[in-house]
PDB file of C-alpha atoms in Angstrom:
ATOM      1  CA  UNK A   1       0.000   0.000   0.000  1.00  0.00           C
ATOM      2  CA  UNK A   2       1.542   3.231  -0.750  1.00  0.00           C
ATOM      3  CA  UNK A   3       2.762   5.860   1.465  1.00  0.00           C
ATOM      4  CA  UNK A   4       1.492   9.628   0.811  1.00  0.00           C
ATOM      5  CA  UNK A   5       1.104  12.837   2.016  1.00  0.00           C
ATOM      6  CA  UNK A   6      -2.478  14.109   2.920  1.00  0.00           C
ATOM      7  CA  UNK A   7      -3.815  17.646   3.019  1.00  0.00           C
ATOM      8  CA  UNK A   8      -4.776  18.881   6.247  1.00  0.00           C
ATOM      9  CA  UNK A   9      -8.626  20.031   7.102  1.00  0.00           C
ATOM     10  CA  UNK A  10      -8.402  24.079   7.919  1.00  0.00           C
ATOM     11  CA  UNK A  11      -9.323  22.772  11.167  1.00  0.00           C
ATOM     12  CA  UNK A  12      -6.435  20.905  11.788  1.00  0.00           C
ATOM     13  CA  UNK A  13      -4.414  23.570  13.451  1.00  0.00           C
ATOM     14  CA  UNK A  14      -5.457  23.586  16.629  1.00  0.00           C
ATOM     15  CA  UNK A  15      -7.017  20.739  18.956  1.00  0.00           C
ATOM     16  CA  UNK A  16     -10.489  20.817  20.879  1.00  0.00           C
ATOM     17  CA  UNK A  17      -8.599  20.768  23.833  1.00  0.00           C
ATOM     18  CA  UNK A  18      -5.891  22.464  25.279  1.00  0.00           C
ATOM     19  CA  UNK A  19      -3.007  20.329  26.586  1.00  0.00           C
ATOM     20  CA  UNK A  20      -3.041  20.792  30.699  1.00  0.00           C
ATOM     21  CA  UNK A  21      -0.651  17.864  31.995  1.00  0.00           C
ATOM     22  CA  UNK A  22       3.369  18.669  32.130  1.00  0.00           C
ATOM     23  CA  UNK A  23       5.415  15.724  32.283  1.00  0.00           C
ATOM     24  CA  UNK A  24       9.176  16.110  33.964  1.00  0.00           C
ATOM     25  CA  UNK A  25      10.285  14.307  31.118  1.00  0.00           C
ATOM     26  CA  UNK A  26       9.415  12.588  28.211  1.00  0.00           C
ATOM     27  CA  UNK A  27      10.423   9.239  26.848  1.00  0.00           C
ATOM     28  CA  UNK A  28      12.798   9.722  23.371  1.00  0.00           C
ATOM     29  CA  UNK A  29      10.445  11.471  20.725  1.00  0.00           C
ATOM     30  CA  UNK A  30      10.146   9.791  17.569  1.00  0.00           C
ATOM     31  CA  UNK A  31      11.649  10.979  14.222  1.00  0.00           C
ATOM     32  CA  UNK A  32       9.191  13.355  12.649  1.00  0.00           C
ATOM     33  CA  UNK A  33       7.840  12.045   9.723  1.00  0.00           C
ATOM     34  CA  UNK A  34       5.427  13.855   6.666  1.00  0.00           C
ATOM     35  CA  UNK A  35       2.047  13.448   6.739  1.00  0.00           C
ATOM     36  CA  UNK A  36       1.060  10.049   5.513  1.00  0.00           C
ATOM     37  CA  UNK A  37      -1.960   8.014   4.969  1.00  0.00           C
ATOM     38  CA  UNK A  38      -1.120   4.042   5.591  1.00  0.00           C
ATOM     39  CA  UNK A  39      -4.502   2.093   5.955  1.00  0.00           C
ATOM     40  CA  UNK A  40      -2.321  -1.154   5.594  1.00  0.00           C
ATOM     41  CA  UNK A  41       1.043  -1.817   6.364  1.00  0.00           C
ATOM     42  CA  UNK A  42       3.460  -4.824   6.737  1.00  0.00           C
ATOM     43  CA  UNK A  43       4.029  -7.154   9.751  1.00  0.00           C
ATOM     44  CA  UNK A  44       5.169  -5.824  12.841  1.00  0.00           C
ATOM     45  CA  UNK A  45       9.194  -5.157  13.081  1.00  0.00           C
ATOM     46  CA  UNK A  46      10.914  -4.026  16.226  1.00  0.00           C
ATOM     47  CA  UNK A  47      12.651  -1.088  16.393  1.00  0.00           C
ATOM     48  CA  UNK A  48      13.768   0.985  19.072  1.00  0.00           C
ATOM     49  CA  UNK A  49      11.520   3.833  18.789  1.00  0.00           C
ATOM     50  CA  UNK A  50       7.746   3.586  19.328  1.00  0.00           C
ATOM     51  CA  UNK A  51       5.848   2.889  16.033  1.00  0.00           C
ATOM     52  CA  UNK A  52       2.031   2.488  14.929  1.00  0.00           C
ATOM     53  CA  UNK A  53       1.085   0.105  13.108  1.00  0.00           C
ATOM     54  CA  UNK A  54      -2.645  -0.547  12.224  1.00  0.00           C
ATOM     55  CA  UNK A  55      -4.961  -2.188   9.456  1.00  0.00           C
ATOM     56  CA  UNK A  56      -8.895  -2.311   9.665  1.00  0.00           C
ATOM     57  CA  UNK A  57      -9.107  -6.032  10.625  1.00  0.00           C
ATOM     58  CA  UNK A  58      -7.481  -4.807  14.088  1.00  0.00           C
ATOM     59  CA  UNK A  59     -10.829  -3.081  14.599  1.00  0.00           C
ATOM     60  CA  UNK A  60     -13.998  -4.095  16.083  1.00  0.00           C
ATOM     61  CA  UNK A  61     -16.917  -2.313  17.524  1.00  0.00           C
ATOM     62  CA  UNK A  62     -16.626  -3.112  21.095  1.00  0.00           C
ATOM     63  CA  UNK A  63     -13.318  -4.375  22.851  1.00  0.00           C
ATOM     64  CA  UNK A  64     -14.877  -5.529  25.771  1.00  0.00           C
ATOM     65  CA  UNK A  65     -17.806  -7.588  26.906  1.00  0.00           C
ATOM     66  CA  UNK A  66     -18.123  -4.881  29.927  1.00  0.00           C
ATOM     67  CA  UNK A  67     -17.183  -1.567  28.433  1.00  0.00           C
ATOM     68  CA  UNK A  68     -16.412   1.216  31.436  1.00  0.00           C
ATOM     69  CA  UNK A  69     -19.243   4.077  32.120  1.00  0.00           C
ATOM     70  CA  UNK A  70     -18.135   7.063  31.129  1.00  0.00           C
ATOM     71  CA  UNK A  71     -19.147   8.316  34.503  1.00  0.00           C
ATOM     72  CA  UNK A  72     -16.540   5.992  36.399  1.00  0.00           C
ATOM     73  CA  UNK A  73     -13.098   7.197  37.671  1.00  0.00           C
ATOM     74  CA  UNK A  74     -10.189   4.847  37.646  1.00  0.00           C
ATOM     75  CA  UNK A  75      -6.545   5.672  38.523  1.00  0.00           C
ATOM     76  CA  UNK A  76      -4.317   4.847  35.187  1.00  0.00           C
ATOM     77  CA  UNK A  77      -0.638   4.633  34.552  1.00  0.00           C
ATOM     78  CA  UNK A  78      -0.277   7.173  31.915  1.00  0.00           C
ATOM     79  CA  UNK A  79       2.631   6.772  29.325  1.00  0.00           C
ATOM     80  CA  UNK A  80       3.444  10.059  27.294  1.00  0.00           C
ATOM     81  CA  UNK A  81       4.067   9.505  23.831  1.00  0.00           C
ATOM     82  CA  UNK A  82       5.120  11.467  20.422  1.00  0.00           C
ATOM     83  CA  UNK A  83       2.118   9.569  18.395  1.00  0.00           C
ATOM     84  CA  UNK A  84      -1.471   9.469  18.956  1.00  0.00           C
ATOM     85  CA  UNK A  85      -3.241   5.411  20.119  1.00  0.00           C
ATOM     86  CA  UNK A  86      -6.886   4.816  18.599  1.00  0.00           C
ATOM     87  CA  UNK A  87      -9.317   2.562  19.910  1.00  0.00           C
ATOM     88  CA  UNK A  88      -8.417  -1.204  18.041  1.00  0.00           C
ATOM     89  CA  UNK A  89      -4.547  -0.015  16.974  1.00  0.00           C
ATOM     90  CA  UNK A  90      -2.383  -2.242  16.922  1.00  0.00           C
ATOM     91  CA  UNK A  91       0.437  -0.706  19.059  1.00  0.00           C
ATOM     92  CA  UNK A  92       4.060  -2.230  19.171  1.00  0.00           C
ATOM     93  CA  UNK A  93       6.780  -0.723  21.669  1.00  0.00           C
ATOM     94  CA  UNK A  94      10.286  -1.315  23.068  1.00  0.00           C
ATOM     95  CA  UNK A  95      10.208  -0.254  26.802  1.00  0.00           C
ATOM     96  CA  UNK A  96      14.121   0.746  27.818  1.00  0.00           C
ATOM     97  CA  UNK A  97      13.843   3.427  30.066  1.00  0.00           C
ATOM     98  CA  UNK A  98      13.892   2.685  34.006  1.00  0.00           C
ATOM     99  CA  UNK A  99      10.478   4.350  35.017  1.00  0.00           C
ATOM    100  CA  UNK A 100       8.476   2.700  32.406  1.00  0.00           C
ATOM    101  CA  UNK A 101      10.651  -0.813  32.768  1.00  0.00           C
ATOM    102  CA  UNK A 102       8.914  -0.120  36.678  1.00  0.00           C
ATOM    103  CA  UNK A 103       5.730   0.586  34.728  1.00  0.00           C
ATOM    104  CA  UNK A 104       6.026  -2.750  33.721  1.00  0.00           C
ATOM    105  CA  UNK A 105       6.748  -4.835  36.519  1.00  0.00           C
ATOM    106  CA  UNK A 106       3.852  -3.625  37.973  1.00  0.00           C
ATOM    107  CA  UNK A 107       1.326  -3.728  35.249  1.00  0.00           C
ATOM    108  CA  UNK A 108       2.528  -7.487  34.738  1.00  0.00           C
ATOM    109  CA  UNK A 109       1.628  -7.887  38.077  1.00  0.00           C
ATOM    110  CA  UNK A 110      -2.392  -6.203  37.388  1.00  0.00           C
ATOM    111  CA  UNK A 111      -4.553  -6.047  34.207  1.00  0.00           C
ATOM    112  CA  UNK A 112      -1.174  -5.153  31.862  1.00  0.00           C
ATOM    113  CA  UNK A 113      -3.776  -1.807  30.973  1.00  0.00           C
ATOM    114  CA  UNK A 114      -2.026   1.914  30.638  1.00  0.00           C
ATOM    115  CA  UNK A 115      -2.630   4.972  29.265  1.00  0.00           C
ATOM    116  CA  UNK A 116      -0.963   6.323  25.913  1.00  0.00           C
ATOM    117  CA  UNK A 117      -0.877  10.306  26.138  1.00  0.00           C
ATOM    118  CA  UNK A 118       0.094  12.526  22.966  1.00  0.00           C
ATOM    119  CA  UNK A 119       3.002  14.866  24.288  1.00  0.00           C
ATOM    120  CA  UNK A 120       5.867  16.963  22.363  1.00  0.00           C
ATOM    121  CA  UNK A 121       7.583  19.920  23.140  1.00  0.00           C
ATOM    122  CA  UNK A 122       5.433  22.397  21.924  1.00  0.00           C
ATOM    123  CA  UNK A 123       2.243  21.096  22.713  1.00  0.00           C
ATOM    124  CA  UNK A 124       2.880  19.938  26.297  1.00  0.00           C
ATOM    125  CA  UNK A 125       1.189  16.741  27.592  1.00  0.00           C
ATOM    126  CA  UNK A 126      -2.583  16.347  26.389  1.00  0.00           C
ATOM    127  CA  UNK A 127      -5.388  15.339  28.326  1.00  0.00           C
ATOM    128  CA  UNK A 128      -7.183  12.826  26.177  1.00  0.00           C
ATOM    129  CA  UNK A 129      -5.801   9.604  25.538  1.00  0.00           C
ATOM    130  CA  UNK A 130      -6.266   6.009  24.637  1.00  0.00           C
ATOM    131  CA  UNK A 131      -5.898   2.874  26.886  1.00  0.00           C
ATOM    132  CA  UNK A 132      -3.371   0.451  25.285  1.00  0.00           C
ATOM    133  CA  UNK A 133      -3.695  -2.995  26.382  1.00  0.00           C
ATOM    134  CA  UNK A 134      -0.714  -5.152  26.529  1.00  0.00           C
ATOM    135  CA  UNK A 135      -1.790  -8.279  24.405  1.00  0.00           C
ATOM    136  CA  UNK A 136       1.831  -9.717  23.966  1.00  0.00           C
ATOM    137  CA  UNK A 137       5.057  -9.368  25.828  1.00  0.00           C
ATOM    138  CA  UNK A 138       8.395 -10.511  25.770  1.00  0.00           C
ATOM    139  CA  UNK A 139      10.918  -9.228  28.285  1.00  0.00           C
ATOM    140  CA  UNK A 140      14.547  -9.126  27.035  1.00  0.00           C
ATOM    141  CA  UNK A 141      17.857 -10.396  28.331  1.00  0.00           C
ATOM    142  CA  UNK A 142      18.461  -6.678  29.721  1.00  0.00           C
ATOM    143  CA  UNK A 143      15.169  -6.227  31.395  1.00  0.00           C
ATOM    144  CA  UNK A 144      14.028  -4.482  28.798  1.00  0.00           C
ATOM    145  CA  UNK A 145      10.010  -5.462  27.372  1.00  0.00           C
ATOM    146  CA  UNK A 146       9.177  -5.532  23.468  1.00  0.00           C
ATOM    147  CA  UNK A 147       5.664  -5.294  23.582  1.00  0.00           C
ATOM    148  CA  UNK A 148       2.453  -5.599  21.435  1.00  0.00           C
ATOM    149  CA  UNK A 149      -0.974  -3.191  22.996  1.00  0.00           C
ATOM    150  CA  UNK A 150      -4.219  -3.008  21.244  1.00  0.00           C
ATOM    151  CA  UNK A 151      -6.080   0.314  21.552  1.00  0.00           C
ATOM    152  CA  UNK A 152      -9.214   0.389  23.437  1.00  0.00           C
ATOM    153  CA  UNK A 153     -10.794   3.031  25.739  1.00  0.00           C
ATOM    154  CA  UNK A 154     -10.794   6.638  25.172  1.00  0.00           C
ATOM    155  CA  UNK A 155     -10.162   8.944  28.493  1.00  0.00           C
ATOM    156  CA  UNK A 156      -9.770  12.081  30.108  1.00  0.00           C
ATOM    157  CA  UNK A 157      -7.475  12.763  32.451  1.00  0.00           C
ATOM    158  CA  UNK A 158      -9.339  14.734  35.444  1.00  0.00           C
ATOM    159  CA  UNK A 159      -6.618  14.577  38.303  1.00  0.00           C
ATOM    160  CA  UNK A 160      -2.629  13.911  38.664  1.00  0.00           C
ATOM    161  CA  UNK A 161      -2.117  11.208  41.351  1.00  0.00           C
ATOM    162  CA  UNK A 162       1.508  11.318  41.249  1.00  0.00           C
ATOM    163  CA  UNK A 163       4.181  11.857  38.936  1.00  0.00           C
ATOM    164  CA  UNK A 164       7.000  10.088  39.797  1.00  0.00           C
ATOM    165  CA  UNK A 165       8.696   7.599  39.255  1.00  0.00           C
ATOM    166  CA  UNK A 166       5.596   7.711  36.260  1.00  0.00           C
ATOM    167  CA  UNK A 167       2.547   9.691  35.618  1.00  0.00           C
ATOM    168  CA  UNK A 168      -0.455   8.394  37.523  1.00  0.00           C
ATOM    169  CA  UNK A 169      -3.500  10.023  36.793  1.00  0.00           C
ATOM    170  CA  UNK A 170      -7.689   9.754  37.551  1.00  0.00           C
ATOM    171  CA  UNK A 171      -9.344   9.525  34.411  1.00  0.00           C
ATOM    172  CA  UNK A 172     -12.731   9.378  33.325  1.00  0.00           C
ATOM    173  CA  UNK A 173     -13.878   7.685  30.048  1.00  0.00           C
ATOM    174  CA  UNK A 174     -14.910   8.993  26.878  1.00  0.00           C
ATOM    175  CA  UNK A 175     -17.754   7.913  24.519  1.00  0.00           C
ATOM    176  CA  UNK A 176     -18.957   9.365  21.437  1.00  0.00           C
ATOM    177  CA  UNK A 177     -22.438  11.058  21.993  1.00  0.00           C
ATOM    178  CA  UNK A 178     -25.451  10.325  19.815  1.00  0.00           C
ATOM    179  CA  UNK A 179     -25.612  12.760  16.961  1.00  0.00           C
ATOM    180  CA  UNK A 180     -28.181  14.431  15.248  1.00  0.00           C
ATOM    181  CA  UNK A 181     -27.535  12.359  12.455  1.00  0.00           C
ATOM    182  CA  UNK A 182     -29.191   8.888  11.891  1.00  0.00           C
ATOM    183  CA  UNK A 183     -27.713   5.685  11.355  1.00  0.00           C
ATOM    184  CA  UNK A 184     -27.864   5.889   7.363  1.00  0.00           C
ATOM    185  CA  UNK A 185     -26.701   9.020   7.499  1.00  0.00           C
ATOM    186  CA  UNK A 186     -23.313   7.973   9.639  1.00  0.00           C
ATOM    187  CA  UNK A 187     -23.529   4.829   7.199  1.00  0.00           C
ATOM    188  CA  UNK A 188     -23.666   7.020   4.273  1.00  0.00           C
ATOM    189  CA  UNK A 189     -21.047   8.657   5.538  1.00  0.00           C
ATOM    190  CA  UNK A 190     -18.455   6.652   6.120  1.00  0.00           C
ATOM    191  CA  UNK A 191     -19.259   4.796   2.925  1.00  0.00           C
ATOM    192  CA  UNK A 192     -17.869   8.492   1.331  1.00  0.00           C
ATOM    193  CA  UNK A 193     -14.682   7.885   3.639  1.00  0.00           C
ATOM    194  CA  UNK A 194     -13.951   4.784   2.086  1.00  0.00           C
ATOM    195  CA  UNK A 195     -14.494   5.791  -1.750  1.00  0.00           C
ATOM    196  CA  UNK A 196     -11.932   8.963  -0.620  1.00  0.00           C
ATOM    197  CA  UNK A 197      -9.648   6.862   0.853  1.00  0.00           C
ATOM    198  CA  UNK A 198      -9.212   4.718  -2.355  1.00  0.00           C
ATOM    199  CA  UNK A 199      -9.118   7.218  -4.685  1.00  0.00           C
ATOM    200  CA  UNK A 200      -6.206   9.067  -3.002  1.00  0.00           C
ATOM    201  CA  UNK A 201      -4.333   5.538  -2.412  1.00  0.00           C
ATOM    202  CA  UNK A 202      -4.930   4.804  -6.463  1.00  0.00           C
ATOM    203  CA  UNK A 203      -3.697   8.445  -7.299  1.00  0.00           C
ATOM    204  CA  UNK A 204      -0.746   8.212  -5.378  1.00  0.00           C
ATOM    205  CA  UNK A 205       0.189   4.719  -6.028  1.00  0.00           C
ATOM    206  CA  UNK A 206      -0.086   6.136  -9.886  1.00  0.00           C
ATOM    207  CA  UNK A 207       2.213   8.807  -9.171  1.00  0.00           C
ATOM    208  CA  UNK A 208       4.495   6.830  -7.243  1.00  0.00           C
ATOM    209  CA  UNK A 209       4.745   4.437 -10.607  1.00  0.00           C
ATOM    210  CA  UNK A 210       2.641   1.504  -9.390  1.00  0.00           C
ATOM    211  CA  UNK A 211      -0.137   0.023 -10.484  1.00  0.00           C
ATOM    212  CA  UNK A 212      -3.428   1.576 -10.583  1.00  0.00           C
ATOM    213  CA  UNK A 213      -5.475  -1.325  -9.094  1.00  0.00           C
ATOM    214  CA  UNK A 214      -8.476  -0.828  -6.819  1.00  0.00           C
ATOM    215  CA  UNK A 215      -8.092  -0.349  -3.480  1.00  0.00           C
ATOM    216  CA  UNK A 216      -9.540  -3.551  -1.457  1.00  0.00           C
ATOM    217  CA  UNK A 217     -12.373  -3.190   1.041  1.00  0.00           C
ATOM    218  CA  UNK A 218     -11.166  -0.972   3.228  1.00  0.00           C
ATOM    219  CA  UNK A 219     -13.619  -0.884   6.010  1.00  0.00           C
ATOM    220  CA  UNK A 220     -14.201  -4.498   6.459  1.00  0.00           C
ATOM    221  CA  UNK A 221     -17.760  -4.223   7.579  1.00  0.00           C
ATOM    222  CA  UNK A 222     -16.852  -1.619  10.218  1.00  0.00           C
ATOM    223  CA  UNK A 223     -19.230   0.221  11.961  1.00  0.00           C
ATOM    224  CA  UNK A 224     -19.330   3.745  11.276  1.00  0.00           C
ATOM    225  CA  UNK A 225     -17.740   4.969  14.887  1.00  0.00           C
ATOM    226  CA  UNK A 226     -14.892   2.059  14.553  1.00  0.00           C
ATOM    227  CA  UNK A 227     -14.444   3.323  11.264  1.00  0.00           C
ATOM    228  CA  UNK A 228     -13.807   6.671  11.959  1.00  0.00           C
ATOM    229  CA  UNK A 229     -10.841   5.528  14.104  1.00  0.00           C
ATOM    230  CA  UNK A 230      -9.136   3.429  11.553  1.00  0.00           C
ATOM    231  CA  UNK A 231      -9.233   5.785   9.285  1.00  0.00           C
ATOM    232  CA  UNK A 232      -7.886   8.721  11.793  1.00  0.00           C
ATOM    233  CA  UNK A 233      -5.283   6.027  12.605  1.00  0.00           C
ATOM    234  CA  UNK A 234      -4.165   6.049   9.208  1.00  0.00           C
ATOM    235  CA  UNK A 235      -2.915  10.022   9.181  1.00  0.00           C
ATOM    236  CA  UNK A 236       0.514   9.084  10.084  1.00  0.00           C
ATOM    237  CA  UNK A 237       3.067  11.632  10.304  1.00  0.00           C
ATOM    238  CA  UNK A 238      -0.188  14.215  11.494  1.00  0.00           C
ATOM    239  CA  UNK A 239      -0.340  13.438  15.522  1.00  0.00           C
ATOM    240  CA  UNK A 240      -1.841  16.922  16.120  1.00  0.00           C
ATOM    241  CA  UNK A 241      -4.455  16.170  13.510  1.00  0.00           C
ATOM    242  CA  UNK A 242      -4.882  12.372  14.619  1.00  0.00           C
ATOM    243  CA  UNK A 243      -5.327  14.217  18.643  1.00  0.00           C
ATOM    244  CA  UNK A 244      -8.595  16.685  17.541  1.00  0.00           C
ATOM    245  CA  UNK A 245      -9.560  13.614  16.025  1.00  0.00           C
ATOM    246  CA  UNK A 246      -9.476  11.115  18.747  1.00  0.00           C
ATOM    247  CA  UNK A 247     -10.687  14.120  20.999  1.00  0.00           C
ATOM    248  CA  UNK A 248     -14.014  14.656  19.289  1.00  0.00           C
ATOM    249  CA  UNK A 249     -17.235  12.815  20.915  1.00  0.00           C
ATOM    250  CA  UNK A 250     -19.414  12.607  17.832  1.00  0.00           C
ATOM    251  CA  UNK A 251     -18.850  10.148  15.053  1.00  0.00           C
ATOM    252  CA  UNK A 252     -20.261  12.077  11.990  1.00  0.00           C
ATOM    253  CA  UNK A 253     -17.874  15.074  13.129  1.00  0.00           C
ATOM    254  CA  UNK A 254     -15.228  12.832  12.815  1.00  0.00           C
ATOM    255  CA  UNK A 255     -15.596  11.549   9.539  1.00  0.00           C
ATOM    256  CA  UNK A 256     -16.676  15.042   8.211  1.00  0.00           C
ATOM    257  CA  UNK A 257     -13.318  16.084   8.967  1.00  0.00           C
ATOM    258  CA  UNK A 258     -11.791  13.111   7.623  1.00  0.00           C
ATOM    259  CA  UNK A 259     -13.673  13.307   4.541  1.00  0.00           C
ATOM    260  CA  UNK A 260     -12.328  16.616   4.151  1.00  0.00           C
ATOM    261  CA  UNK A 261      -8.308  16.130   4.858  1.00  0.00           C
ATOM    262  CA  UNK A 262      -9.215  13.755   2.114  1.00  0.00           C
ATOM    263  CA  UNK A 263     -10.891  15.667  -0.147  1.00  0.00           C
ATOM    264  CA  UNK A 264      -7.997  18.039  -0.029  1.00  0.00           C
ATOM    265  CA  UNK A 265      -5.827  15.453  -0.390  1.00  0.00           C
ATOM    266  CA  UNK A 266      -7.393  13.926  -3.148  1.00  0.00           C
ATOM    267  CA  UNK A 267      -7.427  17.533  -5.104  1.00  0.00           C
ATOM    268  CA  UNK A 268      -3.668  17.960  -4.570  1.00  0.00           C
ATOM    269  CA  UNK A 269      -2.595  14.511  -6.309  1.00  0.00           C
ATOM    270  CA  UNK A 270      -5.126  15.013  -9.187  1.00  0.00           C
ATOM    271  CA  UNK A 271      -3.487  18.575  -9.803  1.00  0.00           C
ATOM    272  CA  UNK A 272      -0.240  16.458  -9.052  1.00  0.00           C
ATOM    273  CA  UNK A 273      -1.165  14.332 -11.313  1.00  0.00           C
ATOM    274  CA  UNK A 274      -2.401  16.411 -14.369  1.00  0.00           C
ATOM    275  CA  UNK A 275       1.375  18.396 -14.072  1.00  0.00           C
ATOM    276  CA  UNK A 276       3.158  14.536 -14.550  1.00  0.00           C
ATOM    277  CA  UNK A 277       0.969  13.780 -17.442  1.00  0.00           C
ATOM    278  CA  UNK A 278       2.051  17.471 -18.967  1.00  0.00           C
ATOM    279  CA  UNK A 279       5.637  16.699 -17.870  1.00  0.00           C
ATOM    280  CA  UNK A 280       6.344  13.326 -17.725  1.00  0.00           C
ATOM    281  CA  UNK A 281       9.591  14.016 -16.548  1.00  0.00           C
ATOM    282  CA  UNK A 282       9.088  15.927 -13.710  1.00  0.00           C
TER     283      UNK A 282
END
């Protein structure tokens, strides 16, 4: 599947919410990376840094068979991070630091559940994140962990517990809220997500010099509110877009934005596009 580079919504420049935590320090920030849509990518690798990995059959509509009220408080290790965790991501991670090596011991020791947090230097530490679950481990000869997490709950942090030798927090959970649009509507919806998303994977796979075939199902019989994740899970290289995106509580807002960062993006490579049929050189 090809790698491109999407077009921003004129939204995309702030988030919904301003970042209020402030971690002492951060764990080592990822290289930056452009702006990249990736709706399927290759087996998991290791690699030293923290990287996302995702594909739509990683997504289902409910993770568990008890989801959390929204109303209920819990106390959650919280584990900052330069990249953004949506509910179903697949999440792989090399834990080296001492603190979060801790974090480890002791989540090994509960439900192996923790909170990923969006943080970089200019934005701070956010306040909405994702629960990643650990589904595999493996802990190395020098007590380091190589892990696998699955994305699942969405939270808010509402109170710092402590903050050493990790970030402890309350948080309360976050669900989308019914809309004022129906079902079809939402279904309609993301159905117009989809058709996006393959057109801007067949343009740039043309202008990249590969085939033009059609893009396979891409939602996988998703519903329209796991859908909207996947697909905000797919704008790598955007974390500050992917954050207003896993921050907003209504599904049809979501994939109206998406639908527009695509829409942008899809009017960029055609213009792209028409200039490389002009100049085939270029």
């Amino acid at each position: 599947m090809a790698l491109l580079q999407l077009i921003p919504s004129s939204s995309s420049s702030s988030l919904s919410h301003k970042p209020t935590l402030k971690a002492n320090s951060l764990p080592s920030p990822l290289n930056p990376s452009p702006l990249l849509l990736s709706p399927k990518r290759a087996s998991l690798r290791r690699k030293r840094s923290s990287l996302l990995r995702c594909s739509a059959s990683s997504f289902s509509e409910k993770h568990h068979t008890n989801p959390p009220k929204s109303n209920d408080v819990v106390e959650l290790p919280l584990f900052p991070l330069p990249l953004v965790l949506f509910p179903g991501a697949i999440l792989p991670l090399q834990i080296f630091e001492l603190r979060y090596r801790m974090m480890m011991h002791t989540l090994l020791q509960t439900d192996l559940r923790f909170g990923v947090i969006y943080s970089d230097a200019v934005s701070g530490t956010t306040e909405v994140g994702c629960v990643g679950e650990v589904v595999k481990h493996e802990r190395l000869v020098d007590d380091r962990f190589f892990l696998i997490c699955k994305g699942q709950e969405r939270f808010r942090v509402t109170n710092l517990v402590r903050t050493k030798p990790y970030l402890v927090a309350e948080v309360t959970w976050l669900e989308d809220r019914p809309s004022g649009d129906g079902e079809e509507d939402l279904e309609a919806l993301a159905s117009e997500v989809e058709g996006h998303m393959k057109d801007v994977i067949r343009l740039s796979n043309r202008l990249g010099g590969k085939p033009e075939k059609e893009a396979q199902d891409l939602r996988r019989n998703l519903f329209p509110t796991p859908f909207s994740f996947f697909v905000g899970s797919t704008f790598e290289g955007a974390p500050r877009e992917q954050q207003a995106l896993l921050e907003l509580e209504d599904t049809a807002a979501r994939l109206k934005r998406e639908k527009e960062t695509l829409r942008n993006t899809l009017n960029y490579l055609t213009a792209a596009s028409a200039v490389k049929d002009v100049f085939p050189s270029s």
